[in-house]
Tab-separated table of C-alpha atoms in Angstrom:
chain	number	residue	atom	x	y	z
Y	1	UNK	CA	-12.044	25.652	15.281
Y	2	UNK	CA	-13.139	26.485	19.476
Y	3	UNK	CA	-10.160	25.219	20.560
Y	4	UNK	CA	-7.719	26.615	18.653
Y	5	UNK	CA	-8.329	29.857	19.480
Y	6	UNK	CA	-8.823	29.042	23.159
Y	7	UNK	CA	-5.359	28.503	22.701
Y	8	UNK	CA	-4.160	31.827	20.906
Y	9	UNK	CA	-5.894	33.140	23.665
Y	10	UNK	CA	-4.374	31.905	26.458
Y	11	UNK	CA	-1.115	31.944	24.886
Y	12	UNK	CA	-1.292	35.054	23.146
Y	13	UNK	CA	1.418	36.894	25.386
Y	14	UNK	CA	3.848	34.943	24.603
Y	15	UNK	CA	3.465	34.040	20.865
Y	16	UNK	CA	4.330	37.361	20.949
Y	17	UNK	CA	7.450	37.190	22.942
Y	18	UNK	CA	8.279	34.029	20.363
Y	19	UNK	CA	7.447	36.374	17.347
Y	20	UNK	CA	9.509	39.341	18.674
Y	21	UNK	CA	12.247	37.121	19.308
Y	22	UNK	CA	12.662	35.324	15.776
Y	23	UNK	CA	12.018	38.860	14.772
Y	24	UNK	CA	15.516	39.622	16.722
Y	25	UNK	CA	17.402	37.352	15.495
Y	26	UNK	CA	15.855	35.938	11.994
Y	27	UNK	CA	18.773	34.263	11.104
Y	28	UNK	CA	19.799	32.706	13.977
Y	29	UNK	CA	16.353	31.060	14.074
Y	30	UNK	CA	16.855	29.357	11.102
Y	31	UNK	CA	20.535	28.297	11.437
Y	32	UNK	CA	19.045	26.088	13.683
Y	33	UNK	CA	16.211	24.726	11.461
Y	34	UNK	CA	18.443	24.230	8.763
Y	35	UNK	CA	21.006	22.100	11.309
Y	36	UNK	CA	17.714	20.292	11.399
Y	37	UNK	CA	17.413	19.380	8.312
Y	38	UNK	CA	20.355	18.334	7.490
Y	39	UNK	CA	20.111	15.385	10.528
Y	40	UNK	CA	18.054	13.960	8.006
Y	41	UNK	CA	19.961	14.673	4.256
Y	42	UNK	CA	23.154	13.159	2.953
Y	43	UNK	CA	25.644	16.260	2.146
Y	44	UNK	CA	24.621	17.069	-1.678
Y	45	UNK	CA	21.775	18.387	0.030
Y	46	UNK	CA	23.098	20.556	2.908
Y	47	UNK	CA	22.104	23.697	1.155
Y	48	UNK	CA	20.687	27.534	1.531
Y	49	UNK	CA	17.796	27.870	-0.281
Y	50	UNK	CA	18.123	31.893	-0.949
Y	51	UNK	CA	14.778	32.606	-1.823
Y	52	UNK	CA	12.369	31.365	0.491
Y	53	UNK	CA	9.957	32.873	1.629
Y	54	UNK	CA	8.121	31.993	5.657
Y	55	UNK	CA	5.132	32.474	6.780
Y	56	UNK	CA	3.489	32.540	9.928
Y	57	UNK	CA	-0.525	32.995	9.883
Y	58	UNK	CA	-3.398	31.985	12.312
Y	59	UNK	CA	-5.635	30.401	13.248
Y	60	UNK	CA	-4.656	26.431	12.669
Y	61	UNK	CA	-2.417	24.250	13.421
Y	62	UNK	CA	-0.577	23.164	10.533
Y	63	UNK	CA	2.328	24.003	8.481
Y	64	UNK	CA	3.128	23.067	4.848
Y	65	UNK	CA	5.893	23.552	2.060
Y	66	UNK	CA	5.335	24.022	-1.019
Y	67	UNK	CA	7.848	25.099	-3.852
Y	68	UNK	CA	9.599	28.670	-2.679
Y	69	UNK	CA	7.054	29.091	0.693
Y	70	UNK	CA	6.649	28.196	3.768
Y	71	UNK	CA	3.710	28.761	5.782
Y	72	UNK	CA	3.589	27.362	9.498
Y	73	UNK	CA	0.403	28.546	11.233
Y	74	UNK	CA	1.596	30.538	14.761
Y	75	UNK	CA	-0.104	28.036	16.873
Y	76	UNK	CA	2.205	25.074	15.819
Y	77	UNK	CA	5.309	26.902	15.184
Y	78	UNK	CA	4.947	28.460	18.946
Y	79	UNK	CA	4.103	24.633	20.037
Y	80	UNK	CA	6.621	22.707	18.716
Y	81	UNK	CA	9.638	25.454	18.812
Y	82	UNK	CA	9.087	25.536	22.334
Y	83	UNK	CA	8.846	22.197	23.044
Y	84	UNK	CA	12.224	21.948	20.195
Y	85	UNK	CA	13.404	24.738	18.588
Y	86	UNK	CA	14.283	24.717	14.926
Y	87	UNK	CA	13.090	20.897	14.652
Y	88	UNK	CA	8.941	21.600	12.735
Y	89	UNK	CA	11.743	24.591	10.080
Y	90	UNK	CA	13.965	21.631	10.185
Y	91	UNK	CA	10.797	19.005	8.470
Y	92	UNK	CA	10.123	21.648	6.088
Y	93	UNK	CA	13.366	22.722	4.733
Y	94	UNK	CA	14.148	18.444	4.088
Y	95	UNK	CA	10.712	18.719	1.450
Y	96	UNK	CA	12.578	21.699	-0.377
Y	97	UNK	CA	15.723	20.562	0.435
Y	98	UNK	CA	15.652	16.737	-0.253
Y	99	UNK	CA	17.123	15.122	-3.760
Y	100	UNK	CA	13.821	14.595	-6.339
Y	101	UNK	CA	13.428	11.205	-7.949
Y	102	UNK	CA	13.506	12.468	-11.803
Y	103	UNK	CA	11.466	9.539	-13.824
Y	104	UNK	CA	8.715	9.638	-15.487
Y	105	UNK	CA	6.451	6.721	-13.835
Y	106	UNK	CA	4.523	4.398	-16.243
Y	107	UNK	CA	0.725	5.123	-16.193
Y	108	UNK	CA	0.207	1.454	-15.028
Y	109	UNK	CA	3.060	1.688	-12.352
Y	110	UNK	CA	1.719	5.211	-11.449
Y	111	UNK	CA	-1.014	4.733	-8.574
Y	112	UNK	CA	2.051	2.131	-6.584
Y	113	UNK	CA	4.469	4.490	-7.277
Y	114	UNK	CA	3.119	7.418	-6.182
Y	115	UNK	CA	1.958	5.705	-3.205
Y	116	UNK	CA	5.035	5.182	-2.029
Y	117	UNK	CA	6.026	8.308	-3.209
Y	118	UNK	CA	3.729	10.143	-0.358
Y	119	UNK	CA	5.500	7.535	2.593
Y	120	UNK	CA	9.313	8.163	1.351
Y	121	UNK	CA	8.805	11.824	0.934
Y	122	UNK	CA	6.660	11.635	5.195
Y	123	UNK	CA	9.095	9.021	6.252
Y	124	UNK	CA	12.416	10.489	5.009
Y	125	UNK	CA	11.412	13.974	6.612
Y	126	UNK	CA	10.321	11.958	10.080
Y	127	UNK	CA	12.822	10.943	10.968
Y	128	UNK	CA	13.774	15.475	11.806
Y	129	UNK	CA	11.172	16.034	14.419
Y	130	UNK	CA	8.546	13.204	14.819
Y	131	UNK	CA	11.123	11.703	17.448
Y	132	UNK	CA	10.566	14.882	19.239
Y	133	UNK	CA	6.463	14.816	19.412
Y	134	UNK	CA	6.196	11.840	21.817
Y	135	UNK	CA	3.960	11.719	23.894
Y	136	UNK	CA	6.866	12.827	26.887
Y	137	UNK	CA	6.336	16.367	25.067
Y	138	UNK	CA	4.045	17.634	27.897
Y	139	UNK	CA	4.881	21.317	25.825
Y	140	UNK	CA	2.585	20.292	23.606
Y	141	UNK	CA	-0.475	20.196	23.140
Y	142	UNK	CA	-2.193	16.477	23.329
Y	143	UNK	CA	-2.864	16.541	19.605
Y	144	UNK	CA	0.293	17.501	18.696
Y	145	UNK	CA	2.101	14.393	20.095
Y	146	UNK	CA	1.914	12.908	16.913
Y	147	UNK	CA	4.664	10.334	17.219
Y	148	UNK	CA	2.167	7.228	19.163
Y	149	UNK	CA	-0.604	7.570	16.580
Y	150	UNK	CA	1.410	7.657	13.495
Y	151	UNK	CA	3.424	4.875	14.237
Y	152	UNK	CA	-0.021	2.780	15.890
Y	153	UNK	CA	-1.677	3.507	12.335
Y	154	UNK	CA	1.741	2.385	10.536
Y	155	UNK	CA	1.798	-0.750	11.987
Y	156	UNK	CA	-2.156	-0.651	10.841
Y	157	UNK	CA	-1.534	0.533	7.572
Y	158	UNK	CA	0.753	-2.024	6.394
Y	159	UNK	CA	-0.740	-5.280	5.740
Y	160	UNK	CA	-3.752	-2.954	3.390
Y	161	UNK	CA	-0.161	-2.100	1.363
Y	162	UNK	CA	1.693	-5.457	1.002
Y	163	UNK	CA	-1.411	-7.498	0.079
Y	164	UNK	CA	-1.842	-4.610	-3.309
Y	165	UNK	CA	1.724	-4.612	-3.794
Y	166	UNK	CA	1.699	-8.354	-3.718
Y	167	UNK	CA	-0.546	-8.708	-5.945
Y	168	UNK	CA	-0.107	-9.383	-10.024
Y	169	UNK	CA	1.249	-6.116	-11.345
Y	170	UNK	CA	-1.695	-6.169	-14.206
Y	171	UNK	CA	-3.790	-5.207	-11.669
Y	172	UNK	CA	-2.409	-1.746	-10.439
Y	173	UNK	CA	-3.631	0.083	-12.571
Y	174	UNK	CA	-7.033	-0.481	-11.548
Y	175	UNK	CA	-6.406	1.023	-8.177
Y	176	UNK	CA	-6.057	4.410	-6.485
Y	177	UNK	CA	-3.496	6.160	-4.338
Y	178	UNK	CA	-6.138	6.283	-1.824
Y	179	UNK	CA	-6.729	2.355	-2.234
Y	180	UNK	CA	-2.444	1.823	0.291
Y	181	UNK	CA	-3.783	3.606	2.730
Y	182	UNK	CA	-7.358	2.358	3.423
Y	183	UNK	CA	-8.169	2.413	7.178
Y	184	UNK	CA	-6.729	4.734	8.331
Y	185	UNK	CA	-7.413	9.239	7.682
Y	186	UNK	CA	-3.481	9.161	6.794
Y	187	UNK	CA	-3.138	9.616	2.913
Y	188	UNK	CA	0.058	12.521	3.186
Y	189	UNK	CA	2.083	9.492	3.762
Y	190	UNK	CA	3.145	10.102	7.777
Y	191	UNK	CA	1.458	7.061	8.023
Y	192	UNK	CA	3.234	4.036	7.334
Y	193	UNK	CA	6.390	6.568	6.490
Y	194	UNK	CA	7.125	7.103	10.642
Y	195	UNK	CA	5.879	4.334	11.631
Y	196	UNK	CA	9.044	2.252	8.107
Y	197	UNK	CA	11.584	5.694	9.734
Y	198	UNK	CA	11.922	4.299	13.527
Y	199	UNK	CA	13.215	1.154	12.953
Y	200	UNK	CA	15.628	2.579	10.463
Y	201	UNK	CA	16.603	4.272	11.930
Y	202	UNK	CA	16.584	2.323	15.228
Y	203	UNK	CA	18.468	-0.512	13.542
Y	204	UNK	CA	20.945	1.870	11.731
Y	205	UNK	CA	20.635	2.302	8.412
Y	206	UNK	CA	19.483	5.091	8.495
Y	207	UNK	CA	23.007	6.939	6.808
Y	208	UNK	CA	22.195	3.252	3.434
Y	209	UNK	CA	18.640	5.595	3.230
Y	210	UNK	CA	20.013	8.521	2.995
Y	211	UNK	CA	22.042	7.323	-0.084
Y	212	UNK	CA	18.893	7.000	-2.250
Y	213	UNK	CA	16.490	9.624	-1.354
Y	214	UNK	CA	14.948	10.413	-4.178
Y	215	UNK	CA	13.725	6.421	-5.024
Y	216	UNK	CA	10.627	6.243	-3.073
Y	217	UNK	CA	11.528	2.060	-3.544
Y	218	UNK	CA	14.634	2.176	-1.495
Y	219	UNK	CA	13.022	3.437	1.806
Y	220	UNK	CA	10.646	-0.052	1.160
Y	221	UNK	CA	13.513	-2.221	0.347
Y	222	UNK	CA	15.738	-0.036	3.627
Y	223	UNK	CA	12.735	-0.403	5.451
Y	224	UNK	CA	12.837	-4.752	5.355
Y	225	UNK	CA	15.517	-4.533	5.746
Y	226	UNK	CA	14.776	-3.363	9.152
Y	227	UNK	CA	12.706	-5.064	9.948
Y	228	UNK	CA	14.780	-8.217	9.063
Y	229	UNK	CA	17.220	-7.336	11.815
Y	230	UNK	CA	15.368	-5.838	14.652
Y	231	UNK	CA	14.614	-7.919	17.466
Y	232	UNK	CA	10.382	-5.947	18.423
Y	233	UNK	CA	9.603	-8.147	15.758
Y	234	UNK	CA	7.907	-5.045	13.097
Y	235	UNK	CA	5.622	-5.851	10.417
Y	236	UNK	CA	7.520	-7.115	7.693
Y	237	UNK	CA	6.965	-7.460	3.786
Y	238	UNK	CA	5.551	-10.950	2.390
Y	239	UNK	CA	8.899	-11.943	-0.097
Y	240	UNK	CA	6.680	-11.341	-3.054
Y	241	UNK	CA	5.802	-7.816	-2.057
Y	242	UNK	CA	9.802	-6.954	-2.171
Y	243	UNK	CA	10.432	-8.785	-5.390
Y	244	UNK	CA	6.984	-6.776	-7.000
Y	245	UNK	CA	9.612	-3.520	-5.227
Y	246	UNK	CA	12.911	-4.632	-6.736
Y	247	UNK	CA	11.827	-4.875	-10.325
Y	248	UNK	CA	10.009	-1.521	-10.452
Y	249	UNK	CA	13.291	-0.372	-8.782
Y	250	UNK	CA	15.333	-1.654	-12.050
Y	251	UNK	CA	12.512	-0.627	-14.560
Y	252	UNK	CA	13.152	3.296	-13.071
Y	253	UNK	CA	16.200	2.863	-11.432
Y	254	UNK	CA	18.678	1.158	-14.363
Y	255	UNK	CA	21.230	1.651	-11.845
Y	256	UNK	CA	19.538	-0.541	-8.990
Y	257	UNK	CA	21.140	-3.761	-8.822
């Protein structure tokens, strides 16, 4: 907290100018953010949110989307917009515009499906901005260059998920969502979502994914295709895990083959 407060002191003049510039032309600012969001959404989701409220507050370093509202902390917004104007806003708008699942999860599948949903939720939005948050993004603070950390943590946690996905479905009811993220401090879905999204995009399967952004199972199945194509040999799920994911998809999405 002391470090962050000091960053506000160091950057105070620049932050004041930044806020003035947004106030001068908020439409232009949000037009840019919407374009970033649209880069990882199907055409049907290229909409505006006329009643959206946005708050920029001190003192922490975070951004959060909830129903009808986006909350940035100033340090997060300022540094990310210095790095790539509008990308952070695009990530948060993506959460609000992405088609949402409309099925009811049965109790015996709840933890597994919710874990997969978390990965879809952040992984698909991470296609908007995480590629700009690498070690070379020197306008960001070191602690804001998330890509490599999320990528490395993702590679580490996927075997944990694979082991649980491959277990007998009768045992899933005994698991909690956090069990699927055991071994990483990140449980929100950026891990392993950033890792998986990177390989989906790298292997030309982004458009296929965008057709099924309401389907947490599709995110894992499209990643499986990408992992099989990629010559760098990213982590691959076991055949048993993929079969279980396909069975869940058929169970909740009648249209699934």
